[in-house]
Structures are given as structure tokens and as C-alpha cells.
């Protein structure tokens, strides 16, 4: 890629800072779960760091995010503080949701993270509602709705995109196409050659981009954000990426051909982005400082997740309705 | 000089409640299939005139997309709106169950109280219209079984007005069930500021021998049965739940503690219905005081049939209520 197409230096540093935090968090989660320190369901995000980091670098804190159970990268990129997030992943009272959501149901309105859902594709209709509120309030916010390629095979995707398009809602549908829905390759379960085609079929502005290329992803994200803020309506971004680990931790990815995995790892977006920073004359020492700072954040957050207490059992009586329910 | 109160139809009462809520709170918005005036003001005309008055930004006709309708209601409710989503017929709620059960009902809890979902889903259903198996089911027991949802069914126009207004203003997700054949039933018109709190049953008829507990379409048949039974010297008290979930246990138990006998009556299929829960609660609290086990009247264990002859046989009737009362009182 020619330098002229490269995103601004500061933007790339920003994207790298977010992406490195995600990568290190993912590694740490897998280590701790493997060592038996944490017993939680975990959906690895290694390989998809750049997609969400570039997307979230293009929006504001006040903008909304709806994501899915494989959402650690989206949540960190959007800015949820690591300590709060780690504590919630561990089911602790100090977590974002008092331990009542857990890894698959993260909410943190302070940073715009409104819904994380464990049901594939179901966040799409809800994102429309957030977008509708912004449209009626004229508050200029956009909603980013993240999902994978598998989600485009459920009805809610088609209903949701159709409604967003007819109502011109300020929603960005970010399909992080990692080519596998759980254990099933895209070609096996998806009738179209691309997700972009599906958006086009619904009359929506749709783009396909190499999501692992920070500059290209950022450019696509920024364009979609501007389009939405200008009142033109939604965009479907099909961001091509890859997942280096199984659907959930413990899955060995036996269904992914070895050559495909090897090639994907050669194209690992993280060393590429790091090299791009070096090419832009950002010093090794400056990059190492970012990495060290992230490591310290994660060290503190992971220790906090272990040390901080669980919620009391009768917490289940609170937040069912607006009043405490009877025991 | 006393003036007889003006009468209105159930459907009008719902329309008036929505108009009042929209006047009172600019954050109340409506969405559903064909609900704006250009599309006819709703298939049963319940929203007629509202888009003309409040505009199509606030009264939005939608595509036939139940998941998208409820999802848009959930999302907008989370950030300050009080959406009223119309799901044209209750059977179509099945299409949107993910949005209702996994999202509307649970987001407050799963977010640790950070987000709330103050939406209302209005829907209509009911047998006796010859619409057959996919347009007439009473599915309230499904919804009442989900923690986090309120389920409401009014039995007369004034309650419909007061309960729908309360549902729209309630900070929780509420399913408001209307009865299709009951849309044209008339009753006294409520005062404009009339409200009915959620979670509170009413006792529209007092009695001493047995309590008939019902809601929605069953109440008129309970009244008819009570009149008939009174001729034979049996005094029935009627409890109209009004809110099915959470139900007003206090009023139910107070009444049954007095009469020492009860029948739960609903149009829904009897098996695994709301009646089973209420009956069980009464037994748990009042077992030793009861004259006989609590009775249940519901419709047959079959899909709602089309042919009027079979539909009539399937649907619970006034006769069924009377028979059950006689059985209990010996």
C-alpha cells in the first residue's frame, strides 16, 4: 500500500494502541483459563483486533455499540476500562454488570456499549432502535452493530437491514467476516459469495474491505460514519478478517484447513500494523512504551478480576423489574 | 342531575389511552404494521387518527418484520423512548420471541440495572372469530413465565384505557393483550385522567360461596355464570386479575380465604396455563381452609379450530364455568 493511502500517523498509533490492548488481553485470558485461574466461557478474538480498533477509532465515545458474544475486541476498542471488563468476565460484583451479564452480555453505557448478545444476529434489530432514537432526537450519534458472517443467515439480519434502509437510520452494520460461523465455513452455509452482496440486495450502501488493513478499515469506517451523520442512512461494511483460534476456547479449529490457517497467520494484522508504525518513523521505544503500558493495564485488571469479590447470592432479586422481587 | 356515563368501545379506549400518553410524553412513539392513517390506522383501526394528530415520525408504519419491530422498540426504549409496538396478532409474537424473551425481558438484569426497556407490546387475539389456528391463540402463559416481563389483559373499556396508559408509562417491558372479538364491546367511558395501576386486581362482584378468578375475555363469561348461579342460590365473587404477571396474589388470597373455594377461568388452553400457577399458589397458602381443590376452566387441548361448530366446542363457555362451580361446591 502506498504511503499516500495510509491513515494519519496519530490515527495509526491510536488504532495500534487499542489493538495491542486487545491482543494482549486475549493472550492473557487464554493463559489464565488454561491455567485454571478463571473458569469462564471465552470466545477468542486473536486475529480480529484491527477491524474493531479501526472502526472504533472512527467514532466517538457517545456513539453506540451493539456487539455479540465474541466481543472482547469491540468492547475494549470502544473504551470500556479493562478493570471493569475483566471483573465482569470473571462474574464479579465490581464488573460492568455486577457479574449478572458475564462475558456474553456486556453492557457499559458510559462508553456507548449498549448491548452484547449471545444470540447470533439478534443485535441488529436493536441497533435499529438506537439509531431510530438518534434520528428522532437529532443527536448526531451513530450506532455501530458488529456481527459475524454467520449472523447474515438469520432472519433478523434481513429484517433489520431492510428496516434500517427504508428508514435511513444512522447505523453501521459491521460484519466481521472471519469466514467461519462456529465450525462451518462460509461457502457451506451462505448462499451468496459475499456479505456485501446481501446488503446490496437490500438496497443498502455496502462495501467490502480488508479489515486487517488498519488504513483501509479506518477509511471505510470513517466514510460510513460521515454518511450516517449526514443523514444518508446505513452502511454495511463487510470487513474481511480471520480468527486464529477456535469458536470458543478448547475448540482446536480442526475444521480449518492447515494451509488456510498458516496463510492467515502469515498475514497476522498485528505485526503488519506494528511494522507500519516503524515505517512511519515511530520509534521502537515509543511502540514498546505503548505495549508496556497495555501490559500493565492488563496485569492490574486481571489481578483485580481474581481478587475482587463475587456478588451476594440474593443479587438475583434485583434488576428483574424496577422493584426488588420477593425471595 | 345525574347523567348516564357515555359508553365507548374497547378499541376506542385503547386509541384514547395512546393519544393521552402521546400528549403527555413526547417520548411515546408507536410502531407496527399498517398503523399509520395512510395504511388504514391499523388492521382493527385501533390507531386510527393518531398519525394525523402526532405525525408519522411518532406513529410509524413498518414492514411485516416482527423481529425488527420489537428490536427497534427495545433499542429506542433503552435510550429514553417509550415505544408502543403493535404486533398485529398474538400468534405473530412467536416470530419475535427472541427479541421479547432474550432481550426486552433480560437487558435490565443482564446489564446490572444500567439499561432499562420501558416498552409496551400491544397485541390482539381471541377465538370466536373463525380465524383458525394461527390467528387466535392466547399465549400469555408463555410470557408470564419469563422473568422481567409484565403481562396485562383488560376486561372492559375503562380498564383498557387505564391499564394501557399505565403500561406505556411503566419502566418495565409490558405485553398488553387485547381481545379481538372484545374490541366492539361497549362499557362506561373513563375520565381522561383515569389510570389503573399494574399489578392490582379488581373485585367487580362480591360474593360469599366461591371466587371466580379470570382476566380479559373470561370476565364477561364469569359475570354471566355468576348471574345464573345466583338464581340457584350460589354467591360468586369475581376477581379480575387485570395484570397476569406479576399477579395480585394478595387480592386473590384474600378473596379465596373468604369464600374457601375458587375456580380459575381463562380462554387459553387449560394445560400448563396461568390457571395452574394461580391454583397452585392458592393451594400452597390456603390448603387446609379450602372446601375442595381449586378448579380450572380453560379451552380444549388443541389448536384453535376454524369451523364454527368445532371452535365453539373447543372454546371455554359459561356452561363450563357453571359446571365447574357445581362440581366444587358439590
XYZ file of C-alpha atoms in Angstrom:
657
model
C 0.000 0.000 0.000
C 1.343 3.417 -0.952
C 2.008 5.821 1.872
C -0.456 8.307 0.408
C -3.235 5.871 1.262
C -2.014 5.442 4.797
C -4.082 6.798 7.602
C -2.695 9.685 9.573
C 0.198 8.771 11.889
C -1.746 9.650 15.050
C -4.705 7.594 13.881
C -2.495 4.567 13.301
C -0.912 4.949 16.728
C -4.404 5.137 18.195
C -5.504 2.014 16.326
C -2.352 0.163 17.328
C -2.791 1.132 20.983
C -6.323 -0.289 21.029
C -5.390 -3.365 19.000
C -2.392 -4.206 21.151
C -4.500 -3.970 24.301
C -6.940 -6.420 22.709
C -4.222 -8.816 21.598
C -2.544 -8.861 24.983
C -5.894 -9.250 26.748
C -6.807 -12.183 24.551
C -3.476 -13.866 25.236
C -3.825 -13.282 28.966
C -7.394 -14.617 29.049
C -6.346 -17.785 27.272
C -3.374 -18.227 29.606
C -5.435 -17.773 32.746
C -8.247 -20.037 31.583
C -5.684 -22.646 30.517
C -4.034 -22.432 33.933
C -7.358 -22.899 35.682
C -7.287 -19.434 37.233
C -10.526 -18.444 35.514
C -13.408 -20.775 34.719
C -15.380 -18.853 32.130
C -16.745 -19.275 28.646
C -14.418 -17.421 26.313
C -14.558 -16.695 22.584
C -11.032 -15.809 21.395
C -10.557 -12.681 19.274
C -6.913 -13.064 18.236
C -6.668 -12.082 14.570
C -9.624 -9.655 14.605
C -8.021 -6.838 16.614
C -7.572 -4.361 13.809
C -11.142 -4.460 12.469
C -12.715 -3.177 15.633
C -9.844 -0.910 16.642
C -10.031 0.936 13.329
C -13.819 1.080 13.463
C -13.953 2.460 16.988
C -11.173 4.951 16.226
C -13.599 6.456 13.727
C -16.461 7.023 16.189
C -16.906 8.969 19.417
C -17.348 7.789 22.963
C -21.019 8.877 22.808
C -21.761 6.741 19.755
C -23.453 3.430 20.420
C -22.146 -0.084 20.011
C -24.079 -3.323 19.793
C -21.984 -6.456 19.625
C -22.013 -10.204 20.145
C -20.504 -12.814 22.437
C -17.191 -12.710 20.537
C -16.980 -9.082 21.568
C -13.891 -8.519 23.694
C -12.141 -6.693 20.858
C -15.163 -4.465 20.199
C -15.658 -3.668 23.879
C -12.028 -2.799 24.552
C -11.762 -0.840 21.319
C -14.845 1.169 22.280
C -13.169 2.060 25.551
C -14.624 0.001 28.384
C -11.999 0.248 31.163
C -10.093 -3.046 31.416
C -10.655 -3.460 35.142
C -14.456 -3.235 34.836
C -14.486 -5.551 31.851
C -12.194 -8.173 33.362
C -14.220 -8.189 36.572
C -17.415 -8.766 34.595
C -15.836 -11.548 32.569
C -14.979 -13.177 35.910
C -18.535 -12.690 37.241
C -17.576 -10.248 39.977
C -19.631 -7.540 41.675
C -17.218 -4.816 40.523
C -17.797 -5.804 36.894
C -19.640 -3.644 34.393
C -22.904 -5.508 35.104
C -22.377 -6.616 38.716
C -21.469 -10.068 37.415
C -25.011 -10.628 36.136
C -24.139 -10.381 32.466
C -20.834 -12.165 32.109
C -18.637 -12.395 29.014
C -21.575 -12.796 26.613
C -23.716 -9.932 27.943
C -21.515 -6.901 28.437
C -23.224 -3.522 28.773
C -21.429 -0.251 29.577
C -23.472 2.789 28.542
C -20.755 5.207 29.708
C -18.698 4.135 26.711
C -21.710 3.575 24.469
C -21.677 -0.224 24.721
C -25.422 -0.802 24.926
C -25.899 -4.481 24.190
C -23.767 -7.581 23.871
C -25.875 -10.537 22.883
C -25.314 -14.264 22.961
C -27.871 -14.825 20.199
C -26.275 -14.662 16.745
C -27.612 -11.751 14.676
C -30.153 -10.596 17.205
C -28.412 -7.308 17.967
C -29.237 -5.995 14.504
C -32.900 -5.058 15.175
C -31.905 -3.464 18.482
C -29.226 -1.365 16.821
C -32.010 -0.004 14.623
C -33.862 1.146 17.721
C -30.812 3.018 18.974
C -30.437 4.546 15.528
C -34.107 5.482 15.441
C -33.752 7.282 18.776
C -30.752 9.220 17.448
C -32.632 10.081 14.272
C -35.659 11.361 16.209
C -33.506 13.191 18.770
C -31.236 14.580 16.025
C -28.317 13.981 18.401
C -25.860 13.130 15.631
C -24.912 9.795 17.140
C -24.226 6.727 15.068
C -24.707 3.128 16.152
C -22.156 0.502 15.211
C -23.547 -3.011 15.113
C -20.976 -5.813 14.989
C -21.628 -9.398 13.972
C -20.020 -12.205 12.004
C -20.735 -13.698 8.616
C -22.876 -16.423 10.216
C -25.318 -13.810 11.516
C -26.283 -12.901 7.979
C -28.105 -16.222 7.701
C -30.689 -15.427 10.363
C -33.930 -13.615 9.635
C -33.172 -10.698 11.912
C -30.331 -9.630 9.598
C -32.639 -9.311 6.600
C -35.498 -7.734 8.562
C -33.131 -5.380 10.316
C -31.187 -4.190 7.293
C -34.386 -3.702 5.326
C -35.879 -1.531 8.050
C -32.668 0.443 8.544
C -32.533 1.188 4.838
C -36.161 2.264 4.402
C -35.916 4.485 7.481
C -32.387 5.743 6.622
C -31.163 5.030 10.115
C -27.680 6.141 11.247
C -26.443 2.605 11.806
C -23.255 0.956 10.581
C -23.571 -2.776 10.191
C -20.049 -4.084 10.641
C -19.832 -7.662 9.503
C -16.517 -9.043 10.704
C -16.242 -11.809 8.160
C -13.833 -14.346 9.633
C -15.095 -16.965 7.156
C -16.330 -19.404 9.812
C -19.607 -19.494 11.671
C -18.730 -21.649 14.625
C -17.308 -24.714 12.846
C -18.924 -24.133 9.469
C -17.107 -22.489 6.553
C -18.892 -19.636 4.826
C -19.262 -21.427 1.491
C -21.111 -24.293 3.180
C -23.816 -22.203 4.813
C -24.036 -18.918 2.956
C -25.657 -18.736 -0.452
C -24.021 -15.531 -1.636
C -20.350 -15.100 -2.477
C -20.038 -12.106 -0.247
C -21.928 -10.418 2.559
C -21.645 -7.180 0.633
C -23.977 -8.664 -1.997
C -26.607 -9.193 0.638
C -26.506 -5.565 1.661
C -26.742 -4.529 -1.979
C -29.733 -6.806 -2.398
C -31.427 -4.866 0.354
C -30.651 -1.583 -1.359
C -28.038 -0.595 1.168
C -24.734 1.166 0.600
C -22.370 -1.782 1.016
C -18.612 -2.075 0.940
C -16.105 -4.849 1.296
C -12.755 -4.057 2.830
C -9.673 -5.820 4.117
C -10.482 -5.422 7.778
C -6.986 -6.439 8.773
C -5.525 -3.425 6.961
C -5.761 -0.627 9.515
C -5.725 2.211 6.994
C -8.265 0.653 4.643
C -10.532 -0.315 7.509
C -10.307 3.132 9.052
C -11.098 4.804 5.724
C -14.173 2.604 5.223
C -15.313 3.192 8.783
C -14.853 6.952 8.569
C -16.748 7.158 5.319
C -19.647 5.166 6.741
C -19.734 7.329 9.858
C -19.806 10.537 7.810
C -22.514 9.109 5.556
C -24.657 8.214 8.562
C -24.092 11.507 10.382
C -25.061 13.395 7.243
C -28.448 11.651 7.401
C -27.944 9.480 4.320
C -28.549 6.259 6.249
C -26.849 2.977 6.996
C -23.835 1.236 5.505
C -22.971 -2.427 5.540
C -19.229 -2.921 5.897
C -18.004 -6.392 5.173
C -14.604 -6.435 6.831
C -12.565 -9.473 5.833
C -10.602 -10.898 8.721
C -9.694 -14.211 10.316
C -9.959 -15.979 13.644
C -6.757 -17.639 14.850
C -8.384 -19.786 17.497
C -11.441 -21.961 17.806
C -15.028 -20.816 18.078
C -14.627 -20.990 21.809
C -11.650 -21.845 23.902
C -10.984 -25.561 23.756
C -12.018 -25.898 20.122
C -8.918 -26.861 18.133
C -10.163 -25.491 14.775
C -9.830 -28.973 13.248
C -12.273 -27.862 10.554
C -9.969 -25.153 9.223
C -7.542 -26.456 6.554
C -3.959 -26.252 7.786
C -2.790 -24.216 4.780
C -5.563 -21.701 5.287
C -4.594 -21.211 8.912
C -0.888 -20.964 8.067
C -1.534 -18.330 5.445
C -3.786 -16.380 7.813
C -1.103 -16.383 10.473
C 1.434 -15.139 7.928
C -0.998 -12.285 7.307
C -1.430 -11.612 11.028
C -2.575 -7.977 11.145
C -0.722 -7.162 14.351
C 2.937 -7.452 13.226
C 1.936 -5.759 9.964
C 0.462 -2.780 11.798
C 3.477 -2.620 14.091
C 5.795 -2.568 11.083
C 3.701 0.208 9.540
C 4.342 2.325 12.622
C 8.086 1.701 12.341
C 7.903 2.620 8.647
C 6.303 5.901 9.656
C 9.383 6.660 11.757
C 7.694 5.894 15.037
C 10.498 4.588 17.195
C 10.766 1.090 18.575
C 10.994 2.659 22.027
C 7.691 4.539 21.570
C 5.922 1.380 20.407
C 7.420 -0.630 23.248
C 6.165 2.014 25.670
C 2.607 1.546 24.367
C 2.944 -2.209 24.733
C 4.350 -1.911 28.246
C 1.557 0.405 29.289
C -1.044 -2.004 27.948
C 0.667 -4.905 29.727
C 0.500 -3.002 32.994
C -3.219 -2.238 32.478
C -3.928 -5.911 31.852
C -1.819 -7.042 34.779
C -3.771 -4.785 37.090
C -7.156 -5.712 35.534
C -6.582 -9.457 35.620
C -5.392 -9.353 39.210
C -8.428 -7.237 40.094
C -10.695 -9.806 38.437
C -9.221 -12.515 40.658
C -9.157 -10.533 43.907
C -12.441 -8.647 43.862
C -15.452 -10.393 45.435
C -18.395 -12.162 43.829
C -21.827 -10.552 44.173
C -24.012 -11.719 47.055
C -26.371 -14.536 46.022
C -29.535 -12.552 46.580
C -28.428 -10.056 43.953
C -30.669 -12.146 41.654
C -33.661 -10.389 43.192
C -32.564 -7.013 41.915
C -32.971 -5.656 38.365
C -35.532 -8.246 37.242
C -38.144 -5.495 37.337
C -37.812 -1.944 38.626
C -38.596 -3.175 42.123
C -36.840 -5.888 44.090
C -38.615 -9.210 43.669
C -39.640 -11.374 46.595
C -37.219 -14.066 47.717
C -78.936 15.907 37.722
C -77.233 12.614 37.052
C -76.152 11.916 33.530
C -75.613 8.378 32.337
C -71.883 7.992 31.542
C -71.084 7.912 27.862
C -70.231 4.467 26.576
C -67.207 3.637 24.447
C -65.861 0.543 22.743
C -62.753 -1.316 23.910
C -60.844 -0.447 20.730
C -61.649 3.250 21.213
C -60.381 3.064 24.788
C -57.014 1.773 23.576
C -56.862 4.527 20.985
C -57.643 7.165 23.608
C -55.021 5.795 26.011
C -52.334 6.012 23.338
C -53.414 9.527 22.394
C -53.274 10.604 26.037
C -49.843 9.042 26.543
C -48.524 10.725 23.394
C -49.872 14.064 24.533
C -48.387 13.676 27.984
C -44.956 12.463 26.909
C -43.202 13.332 23.642
C -41.059 10.213 24.054
C -44.037 7.923 23.435
C -43.841 6.566 19.878
C -45.867 3.897 18.111
C -44.747 1.377 15.534
C -46.370 -1.554 13.823
C -47.719 -2.914 10.577
C -50.243 -0.616 8.866
C -50.749 1.527 11.970
C -50.456 4.988 10.375
C -53.552 6.517 8.800
C -52.218 6.242 5.279
C -52.123 2.472 5.771
C -55.557 2.425 7.403
C -54.852 3.164 11.076
C -54.264 -0.459 11.948
C -55.964 -3.585 10.724
C -58.520 -3.211 13.530
C -58.405 0.624 13.365
C -57.102 0.849 16.923
C -54.525 3.505 15.989
C -56.798 5.391 13.601
C -56.241 9.145 13.622
C -53.063 9.036 15.675
C -50.604 9.630 12.846
C -52.734 12.512 11.628
C -52.516 14.036 15.073
C -48.935 13.174 16.033
C -47.195 12.697 12.687
C -45.595 9.685 11.058
C -42.321 10.218 12.910
C -44.125 9.151 16.057
C -46.704 6.815 14.541
C -44.677 4.632 12.219
C -45.976 2.000 9.871
C -43.441 -0.778 9.476
C -42.699 -3.608 7.104
C -44.006 -7.066 8.049
C -40.986 -7.708 10.235
C -41.890 -8.655 13.774
C -38.314 -9.120 14.931
C -37.360 -5.741 13.519
C -40.381 -4.056 15.098
C -39.717 -5.383 18.578
C -35.971 -4.855 18.183
C -36.474 -1.214 17.222
C -38.728 -0.839 20.238
C -36.103 -2.418 22.519
C -33.287 -0.226 21.219
C -35.216 3.026 21.367
C -36.563 2.158 24.826
C -33.028 1.723 26.112
C -32.176 5.323 25.312
C -35.165 7.243 26.562
C -38.157 6.427 24.375
C -41.377 4.768 25.484
C -42.216 2.807 22.356
C -45.525 1.049 21.853
C -45.036 -1.744 19.335
C -48.104 -3.289 17.800
C -47.780 -6.961 16.933
C -50.889 -7.308 14.843
C -51.895 -10.724 16.178
C -50.589 -12.576 19.182
C -49.508 -15.596 17.164
C -47.008 -13.350 15.378
C -45.303 -12.774 18.714
C -43.768 -16.197 18.167
C -41.710 -14.658 15.361
C -40.341 -12.052 17.755
C -39.835 -14.245 20.803
C -36.050 -13.827 20.708
C -36.378 -10.063 20.964
C -39.011 -10.338 23.701
C -37.583 -13.137 25.817
C -33.850 -12.785 25.357
C -33.633 -9.031 25.080
C -36.619 -6.985 26.272
C -37.080 -9.133 29.365
C -33.431 -9.555 30.300
C -31.446 -6.459 29.416
C -32.196 -4.693 32.696
C -30.998 -7.730 34.639
C -28.028 -8.676 32.497
C -26.758 -5.098 32.473
C -26.954 -4.946 36.259
C -29.642 -2.290 36.022
C -27.700 0.054 33.745
C -30.183 -0.155 30.891
C -33.941 -0.472 31.098
C -36.503 -1.375 28.457
C -39.734 0.567 29.067
C -41.582 -0.713 26.028
C -45.144 -1.857 25.538
C -46.112 -4.528 23.057
C -49.779 -4.321 22.138
C -51.261 -7.361 20.541
C -54.675 -8.856 19.938
C -56.020 -12.376 19.813
C -59.016 -14.467 20.758
C -61.215 -17.242 19.472
C -64.760 -16.837 18.248
C -63.810 -15.051 15.069
C -63.254 -18.036 12.797
C -59.663 -17.084 12.136
C -58.356 -20.533 12.917
C -55.162 -21.907 14.338
C -52.637 -19.187 13.552
C -54.573 -16.033 14.430
C -56.360 -16.793 17.695
C -54.018 -18.276 20.299
C -53.785 -17.000 23.849
C -50.070 -17.256 24.649
C -49.970 -15.278 27.891
C -48.673 -18.206 29.945
C -45.512 -18.329 27.817
C -44.859 -14.681 28.502
C -45.862 -14.754 32.156
C -43.268 -17.495 32.643
C -40.430 -15.171 31.625
C -38.939 -13.143 34.490
C -38.703 -9.467 33.586
C -41.939 -9.130 31.618
C -45.262 -7.768 32.776
C -48.352 -9.201 31.132
C -51.617 -7.299 31.127
C -55.136 -8.069 29.841
C -58.107 -5.765 30.371
C -61.715 -6.946 30.505
C -63.585 -3.696 29.792
C -63.004 -0.342 28.053
C -62.327 1.732 31.179
C -59.731 -0.747 32.430
C -58.212 -0.948 28.950
C -57.747 2.821 28.981
C -56.266 2.902 32.468
C -54.107 -0.184 32.074
C -52.724 0.716 28.664
C -51.737 4.171 29.885
C -50.018 2.605 32.917
C -48.306 0.039 30.685
C -46.868 2.742 28.444
C -45.582 4.712 31.435
C -44.242 1.619 33.247
C -40.444 1.336 33.404
C -40.597 -2.370 32.529
C -41.420 -4.206 29.308
C -45.158 -4.882 29.210
C -47.168 -7.175 26.952
C -50.671 -5.731 26.608
C -53.131 -8.311 25.293
C -56.301 -7.116 23.596
C -59.189 -9.390 22.713
C -60.208 -9.260 19.075
C -63.911 -10.129 19.439
C -63.940 -7.863 22.502
C -62.892 -4.760 20.536
C -66.512 -3.883 19.906
C -67.720 -4.483 23.464
C -69.007 -1.269 24.988
C -68.592 -0.007 28.518
C -68.643 3.219 30.500
C -66.164 5.804 29.236
C -63.342 6.601 31.642
C -62.445 10.114 32.756
C -59.409 11.427 30.853
C -57.161 11.151 33.895
C -58.335 7.633 34.761
C -55.496 5.194 35.350
C -55.342 1.634 36.631
C -52.134 0.575 38.375
C -50.340 -2.511 37.088
C -50.225 -5.446 39.477
C -53.568 -4.696 41.108
C -56.579 -6.930 40.575
C -60.149 -5.707 40.909
C -63.157 -7.348 42.527
C -66.027 -6.369 40.220
C -68.534 -8.625 42.008
C -68.583 -9.572 45.652
C -69.830 -12.934 46.848
C -69.510 -15.445 49.634
C -69.568 -19.006 48.274
C -66.821 -19.204 45.654
C -64.290 -16.993 43.880
C -64.083 -16.928 40.085
C -60.639 -15.695 39.024
C -60.093 -14.590 35.449
C -58.860 -11.865 33.150
C -59.597 -10.384 29.752
C -62.228 -12.225 27.766
C -63.110 -14.620 30.604
C -64.528 -11.913 32.867
C -67.729 -11.287 30.910
C -68.438 -15.021 30.951
C -67.676 -15.155 34.685
C -70.282 -12.412 35.206
C -72.851 -14.271 33.129
C -72.168 -17.505 35.002
C -72.360 -15.693 38.349
C -75.787 -14.258 37.449
C -77.054 -17.691 36.524
C -75.575 -19.333 39.623
C -77.129 -16.631 41.811
C -80.537 -17.810 40.638
C -79.685 -21.148 42.200
C -78.565 -19.501 45.398
C -74.796 -19.626 44.815
C -72.983 -16.374 45.553
C -69.885 -15.872 43.376
C -67.141 -13.343 43.940
C -65.212 -12.347 40.836
C -61.536 -11.353 40.813
C -60.358 -9.723 37.595
C -56.575 -10.047 37.613
C -56.038 -7.229 35.082
C -52.279 -7.850 35.384
C -51.467 -11.511 34.776
C -47.781 -11.189 35.661
C -46.899 -10.339 38.294
C -50.363 -11.279 39.565
C -52.007 -9.727 42.607
C -51.602 -12.626 44.999
C -52.876 -10.573 47.921
C -56.293 -9.858 46.398
C -56.683 -13.431 45.155
C -55.798 -14.990 48.502
C -57.938 -12.516 50.434
C -60.963 -13.404 48.341
C -60.409 -17.161 48.486
C -59.725 -17.005 52.240
C -63.235 -15.562 52.495
C -65.116 -17.866 50.095
C -62.986 -21.011 50.729
C -63.426 -22.116 47.116
C -62.135 -20.989 43.745
C -62.189 -21.569 40.009
C -59.619 -20.043 37.672
C -61.044 -19.282 34.246
C -59.190 -18.455 31.071
C -59.624 -18.720 27.346
C -56.167 -20.196 26.860
C -55.677 -23.927 26.691
C -56.127 -25.330 30.196
C -52.957 -27.453 30.265
C -49.929 -25.646 31.708
C -51.869 -22.407 31.707
C -51.977 -19.378 34.011
C -54.674 -21.238 35.957
C -52.173 -23.878 37.032
C -49.940 -21.283 38.674
C -52.750 -19.469 40.443
C -54.357 -22.700 41.561
C -51.048 -23.909 42.946
C -50.442 -20.698 44.871
C -53.889 -20.900 46.436
C -53.263 -24.493 47.493
C -49.896 -23.576 48.979
C -51.372 -20.818 51.119
C -54.926 -21.966 51.898
C -54.956 -25.747 51.504
C -56.445 -26.573 54.888
C -59.185 -23.957 54.550
C -60.492 -24.966 51.123
C -63.866 -26.670 50.712
C -62.492 -28.510 47.679
C -59.455 -28.351 45.366
C -59.308 -25.248 43.172
C -60.987 -25.774 39.808
C -59.762 -24.710 36.426
C -61.673 -23.830 33.279
C -59.832 -23.369 30.031
C -60.201 -24.217 26.372
C -59.523 -27.598 24.804
C -56.069 -29.037 24.310
C -55.964 -28.404 20.572
C -55.111 -25.593 18.183
C -57.997 -23.140 17.749
C -60.237 -24.784 15.136
C -61.644 -22.953 12.119
C -65.113 -24.464 11.642
C -67.562 -22.558 13.881
C -69.011 -25.818 15.145
C -65.655 -27.116 16.387
C -64.426 -23.708 17.523
C -67.466 -23.369 19.771
C -66.895 -26.795 21.279
C -63.219 -26.045 21.846
C -63.714 -22.623 23.449
C -64.463 -22.488 27.185
C -68.030 -21.399 27.889
C -70.303 -20.045 30.544
C -71.657 -23.584 30.945
C -68.166 -24.902 31.695
C -67.812 -22.336 34.484
C -71.169 -23.249 35.985
C -70.390 -26.959 35.777
C -67.044 -26.473 37.498
C -68.632 -24.427 40.298
C -71.263 -27.096 40.899
C -68.578 -29.770 40.932
C -66.576 -27.890 43.563
C -69.485 -26.936 45.788
C -70.930 -30.417 45.492
